[in-house]
Structure formats: C-alpha cells, structure tokens
Amino acid sequence: MRNTTRGISCLTVMAVLTCASPLLARESSKNWADTPLSRTQALAELQSLNAQLLSHPSATLTLERWCAAHHLSPNAKVVAHRVLGVPKPLPDDGRKLLDIEPGEKVGYRRVALSCGDVVLSDADNWYVPARLTDEMNHQLDTSDVPFGKVVQPLHFRRQTLSADLLWSPLPEGWDSGKPLPPPSDQPLAIPDHVLQHRAVLYTGDNQPFSLVVESYTSHVLVSP
C-alpha cells in the first residue's frame, strides 16, 4: 500500500537514531526486529532519506552520501548497473512533461544503483537525446556511469513530482494515538521497495530533458 510520507517529530527522530550503532550498519535489512522501537527507527530513516533526496538534485550523489554515512560498503561509491531488455513505454504524461513533439526521439535507460554489492535503487529514466551532448549520449549508451553524473555539466535542477512511501512500518493513525503493533518474535516484514520518487530534470536554461522514476529498496534501511 502506498502511503504519502508523514512528518515525525524531531525529538522522536533524534531519540531513535541515537540508538543505532554505525558499527552494525552493514547488517541486512532483513535483520530488523519487529518491535515498536525498530518500527519507529525504520520510519525515521525513511523520512531522513526522503528529506535528503528532496533537497538535492542528484539522487546518485545523495545515495553515495547515505552509503558513506551508514557504512553500507567499504567503498561508498554508487555504480549504475544497466538492465538491458525491452524499453518501457514513455508514461502517458511523459511528452507533456518533457515538452517534446510527437515524433521526437526519446531514449530509455533502466539501472540498478548499487553501493558495493547492495542495490539501493531501481531507476527508470526517459530522456531526450537531442538535449544532451554527443559525449553524454555515448556514455549513457555504452557505460554504467549513473545518469546524474553523466549530465552534471548541464548544471541541472530536479523537480519532484511525487515522493511516496511504498511501505510504512507504523500503522495509519499512529501519530494520533492509535496503538502500535505489539512486539513479535519474527523479523520485521519489509517489502523489496520502500520508497518511490518521480521527477523531471531541467537544464540550467530551464529546459526539461529527463523523466525519472526511482524505486528505493529495503537495503537503504540500516539495521539497528
């Protein structure tokens, strides 16, 4: 179930996050205990990552900072592993969002963004090749360099269209006094993807050139 991100009090976030030790951050997200404390911490981490993604134009660089801060890999470098196959069709509102004519060519690239051996995000990217340089198009076609790094010379900005929690560790109404789930002797059940962003990238001249849908995996959560 998709839930729009809810605010969480600064005091709660600070109290929860201080309980987590960076030395244990490499543990799998599957090792989360099903307790009210761990559920609250999971929500705090999702809110923190979401806020960082919303405040920076490059999701790749944001994930690298997240990877380094939480010690997800000895080498905090995010690599885009291209997923080859049949291109996904441009979403129905894509041509309007990118301001392109019916016959204008649209490129497509799907990647899995990984930090070390941990996949943090799956990203679908539709872009307008004519609005990129030849060198950028060549890199996108032949390399695994993340899209955000390839187009950095455009000094682009990012306009987020939506930012949705695909999973909430706390039930709807928890912030209005609804009781939290009781502790369980089973691990916390976390789906493969927990957060999704949809955004348009614009050049420094305010011309749209890319529509991206990023689905963040459960591995962005740092097990306490």
Short mmCIF file of C-alpha atoms in Angstrom, two decimals:
data_model
loop_
_atom_site.label_atom_id
_atom_site.label_comp_id
_atom_site.label_asym_id
_atom_site.label_seq_id
_atom_site.Cartn_x
_atom_site.Cartn_y
_atom_site.Cartn_z
CA MET A 1 0.00 0.00 0.00
CA ARG A 2 1.34 3.39 -0.97
CA ASN A 3 1.30 5.98 1.78
CA THR A 4 2.23 9.63 1.44
CA THR A 5 5.12 10.44 3.73
CA ARG A 6 4.10 11.73 7.14
CA GLY A 7 6.05 14.03 9.40
CA ILE A 8 7.68 12.73 12.54
CA SER A 9 8.73 14.87 15.47
CA CYS A 10 12.37 15.91 15.65
CA LEU A 11 12.64 14.67 19.24
CA THR A 12 11.42 11.21 18.27
CA VAL A 13 13.76 11.02 15.28
CA MET A 14 16.78 12.11 17.32
CA ALA A 15 15.97 9.72 20.15
CA VAL A 16 15.57 6.78 17.80
CA LEU A 17 18.56 7.44 15.58
CA THR A 18 20.93 7.76 18.53
CA CYS A 19 20.05 4.15 19.41
CA ALA A 20 21.63 2.88 16.18
CA SER A 21 25.31 1.99 16.12
CA PRO A 22 27.24 2.68 12.87
CA LEU A 23 29.31 -0.43 13.58
CA LEU A 24 26.25 -2.59 12.94
CA ALA A 25 25.10 -0.74 9.84
CA ARG A 26 26.17 -3.42 7.36
CA GLU A 27 23.57 -5.88 8.61
CA SER A 28 20.85 -6.84 6.16
CA SER A 29 17.53 -5.03 6.33
CA LYS A 30 16.05 -8.49 6.95
CA ASN A 31 17.55 -8.42 10.45
CA TRP A 32 15.17 -5.79 11.76
CA ALA A 33 13.36 -6.94 14.90
CA ASP A 34 9.61 -6.45 14.93
CA THR A 35 9.33 -4.08 17.90
CA PRO A 36 7.78 -0.62 18.35
CA LEU A 37 11.27 0.88 18.71
CA SER A 38 12.62 -0.65 15.49
CA ARG A 39 9.46 0.27 13.59
CA THR A 40 9.85 3.87 14.75
CA GLN A 41 13.51 3.88 13.77
CA ALA A 42 12.70 2.46 10.32
CA LEU A 43 10.21 5.27 9.75
CA ALA A 44 12.74 7.84 10.96
CA GLU A 45 15.33 6.53 8.49
CA LEU A 46 12.85 6.60 5.61
CA GLN A 47 11.89 10.18 6.48
CA SER A 48 15.55 11.19 6.73
CA LEU A 49 16.49 9.68 3.36
CA ASN A 50 13.38 11.12 1.76
CA ALA A 51 14.24 14.61 3.03
CA GLN A 52 17.80 14.34 1.68
CA LEU A 53 16.60 13.14 -1.73
CA LEU A 54 14.11 16.03 -1.91
CA SER A 55 16.75 18.62 -1.08
CA HIS A 56 19.41 17.61 -3.65
CA PRO A 57 19.21 17.45 -7.46
CA SER A 58 21.22 14.22 -7.85
CA ALA A 59 19.81 11.04 -6.33
CA THR A 60 23.11 9.29 -7.13
CA LEU A 61 25.22 11.68 -5.07
CA THR A 62 22.65 11.60 -2.27
CA LEU A 63 22.84 7.80 -2.17
CA GLU A 64 26.64 7.97 -2.07
CA ARG A 65 26.47 10.24 0.98
CA TRP A 66 23.90 7.89 2.55
CA CYS A 67 26.08 4.88 1.83
CA ALA A 68 29.13 6.56 3.39
CA ALA A 69 27.29 7.87 6.45
CA HIS A 70 25.76 4.47 7.21
CA HIS A 71 28.78 2.33 6.27
CA LEU A 72 26.85 0.24 3.78
CA SER A 73 30.04 -0.59 1.89
CA PRO A 74 33.80 -0.10 2.45
CA ASN A 75 33.83 1.88 -0.80
CA ALA A 76 30.97 4.40 -0.72
CA LYS A 77 30.67 4.74 -4.48
CA VAL A 78 27.36 4.26 -6.26
CA VAL A 79 27.51 2.41 -9.58
CA ALA A 80 24.68 2.14 -12.12
CA HIS A 81 24.33 -1.39 -13.46
CA ARG A 82 22.35 -1.14 -16.68
CA VAL A 83 19.42 -3.51 -17.01
CA LEU A 84 19.08 -4.46 -20.66
CA GLY A 85 15.82 -5.53 -22.21
CA VAL A 86 12.69 -4.18 -23.86
CA PRO A 87 12.35 -0.43 -23.15
CA LYS A 88 9.37 0.62 -21.09
CA PRO A 89 6.98 2.93 -22.96
CA LEU A 90 7.05 6.59 -22.03
CA PRO A 91 4.35 7.29 -19.41
CA ASP A 92 1.17 8.89 -20.72
CA ASP A 93 2.11 12.33 -19.42
CA GLY A 94 5.76 11.99 -20.46
CA ARG A 95 5.72 14.01 -23.69
CA LYS A 96 3.89 16.86 -21.99
CA LEU A 97 6.26 16.85 -19.04
CA LEU A 98 9.31 16.81 -21.31
CA ASP A 99 7.75 19.29 -23.76
CA ILE A 100 8.58 17.23 -26.86
CA GLU A 101 6.87 16.81 -30.21
CA PRO A 102 5.13 13.50 -31.13
CA GLY A 103 7.93 12.40 -33.47
CA GLU A 104 10.90 13.49 -31.34
CA LYS A 105 13.19 10.66 -30.21
CA VAL A 106 13.13 9.59 -26.57
CA GLY A 107 15.88 7.49 -25.01
CA TYR A 108 15.33 4.96 -22.22
CA ARG A 109 17.67 3.60 -19.61
CA ARG A 110 16.96 1.30 -16.66
CA VAL A 111 19.62 0.86 -14.00
CA ALA A 112 20.12 -0.67 -10.59
CA LEU A 113 22.07 1.75 -8.40
CA SER A 114 24.40 -0.18 -6.11
CA CYS A 115 26.79 0.73 -3.32
CA GLY A 116 29.23 -2.15 -3.18
CA ASP A 117 27.12 -5.29 -3.53
CA VAL A 118 23.99 -3.62 -2.10
CA VAL A 119 21.30 -2.48 -4.56
CA LEU A 120 19.80 0.74 -3.19
CA SER A 121 17.55 1.82 -6.05
CA ASP A 122 15.99 0.72 -9.33
CA ALA A 123 15.56 3.64 -11.72
CA ASP A 124 13.65 4.02 -14.99
CA ASN A 125 14.82 7.04 -16.98
CA TRP A 126 13.32 8.51 -20.15
CA TYR A 127 15.41 11.31 -21.68
CA VAL A 128 15.66 13.49 -24.78
CA PRO A 129 18.97 12.68 -26.57
CA ALA A 130 18.82 15.90 -28.64
CA ARG A 131 19.13 17.93 -25.42
CA LEU A 132 22.33 16.18 -24.35
CA THR A 133 25.82 16.34 -25.81
CA ASP A 134 27.17 13.59 -28.07
CA GLU A 135 29.58 12.54 -25.31
CA MET A 136 26.74 12.26 -22.78
CA ASN A 137 24.69 10.11 -25.15
CA HIS A 138 27.71 7.91 -25.82
CA GLN A 139 28.27 7.37 -22.08
CA LEU A 140 24.63 6.56 -21.50
CA ASP A 141 24.66 4.02 -24.33
CA THR A 142 27.95 2.31 -23.54
CA SER A 143 28.78 2.69 -19.84
CA ASP A 144 27.40 2.09 -16.36
CA VAL A 145 28.05 5.66 -15.19
CA PRO A 146 24.99 6.92 -13.27
CA PHE A 147 22.75 9.30 -15.21
CA GLY A 148 23.17 12.10 -12.70
CA LYS A 149 26.94 12.04 -13.04
CA VAL A 150 26.81 11.93 -16.86
CA VAL A 151 24.62 15.05 -17.09
CA GLN A 152 26.29 17.03 -14.29
CA PRO A 153 27.80 19.53 -16.79
CA LEU A 154 24.23 20.66 -17.58
CA HIS A 155 24.01 22.12 -14.05
CA PHE A 156 20.58 20.59 -13.88
CA ARG A 157 17.86 21.02 -11.31
CA ARG A 158 15.31 18.47 -10.23
CA GLN A 159 11.57 18.98 -9.84
CA THR A 160 9.98 16.22 -7.80
CA LEU A 161 6.50 15.26 -8.98
CA SER A 162 5.78 12.76 -6.22
CA ALA A 163 7.54 11.17 -3.25
CA ASP A 164 5.67 8.21 -1.82
CA LEU A 165 6.27 5.67 0.89
CA LEU A 166 5.55 2.26 -0.59
CA TRP A 167 5.59 0.81 2.93
CA SER A 168 5.08 2.30 6.36
CA PRO A 169 6.42 0.46 9.43
CA LEU A 170 3.79 2.19 11.58
CA PRO A 171 0.02 1.93 11.05
CA GLU A 172 -2.05 4.79 9.73
CA GLY A 173 -3.11 6.97 12.65
CA TRP A 174 -0.10 6.13 14.81
CA ASP A 175 0.59 9.86 15.27
CA SER A 176 -2.97 10.40 16.50
CA GLY A 177 -2.76 7.90 19.31
CA LYS A 178 -3.52 4.63 17.52
CA PRO A 179 -1.71 1.80 19.37
CA LEU A 180 1.49 0.49 17.81
CA PRO A 181 1.70 -3.19 16.85
CA PRO A 182 2.90 -5.39 19.74
CA PRO A 183 6.42 -6.88 19.57
CA SER A 184 6.80 -10.10 17.61
CA ASP A 185 9.38 -12.88 17.77
CA GLN A 186 9.59 -12.75 13.94
CA PRO A 187 11.74 -10.35 11.88
CA LEU A 188 10.02 -7.21 10.67
CA ALA A 189 8.46 -7.92 7.26
CA ILE A 190 9.87 -5.32 4.85
CA PRO A 191 8.97 -5.36 1.12
CA ASP A 192 11.60 -5.17 -1.63
CA HIS A 193 10.88 -1.48 -2.34
CA VAL A 194 10.03 1.05 0.37
CA LEU A 195 10.12 4.49 -1.26
CA GLN A 196 9.45 5.86 -4.75
CA HIS A 197 10.24 9.22 -6.33
CA ARG A 198 9.05 10.58 -9.67
CA ALA A 199 10.83 13.65 -11.01
CA VAL A 200 11.71 15.76 -14.05
CA LEU A 201 15.23 17.08 -14.61
CA TYR A 202 15.76 20.53 -16.14
CA THR A 203 18.87 22.07 -17.70
CA GLY A 204 20.34 25.29 -16.35
CA ASP A 205 18.28 27.02 -19.07
CA ASN A 206 15.10 25.52 -17.60
CA GLN A 207 14.53 23.02 -20.41
CA PRO A 208 13.20 19.59 -19.34
CA PHE A 209 15.31 16.69 -20.58
CA SER A 210 14.61 13.68 -18.36
CA LEU A 211 11.73 11.94 -16.59
CA VAL A 212 12.82 9.51 -13.90
CA VAL A 213 11.05 7.06 -11.62
CA GLU A 214 13.24 5.82 -8.76
CA SER A 215 12.20 2.91 -6.53
CA TYR A 216 14.34 2.58 -3.40
CA THR A 217 14.95 -0.87 -1.97
CA SER A 218 14.76 -2.10 1.61
CA HIS A 219 18.58 -2.06 1.69
CA VAL A 220 18.54 1.70 2.28
CA LEU A 221 17.40 0.88 5.82
CA VAL A 222 20.25 0.42 8.27
CA SER A 223 19.53 -2.40 10.68
CA PRO A 224 19.86 -1.36 14.35
#
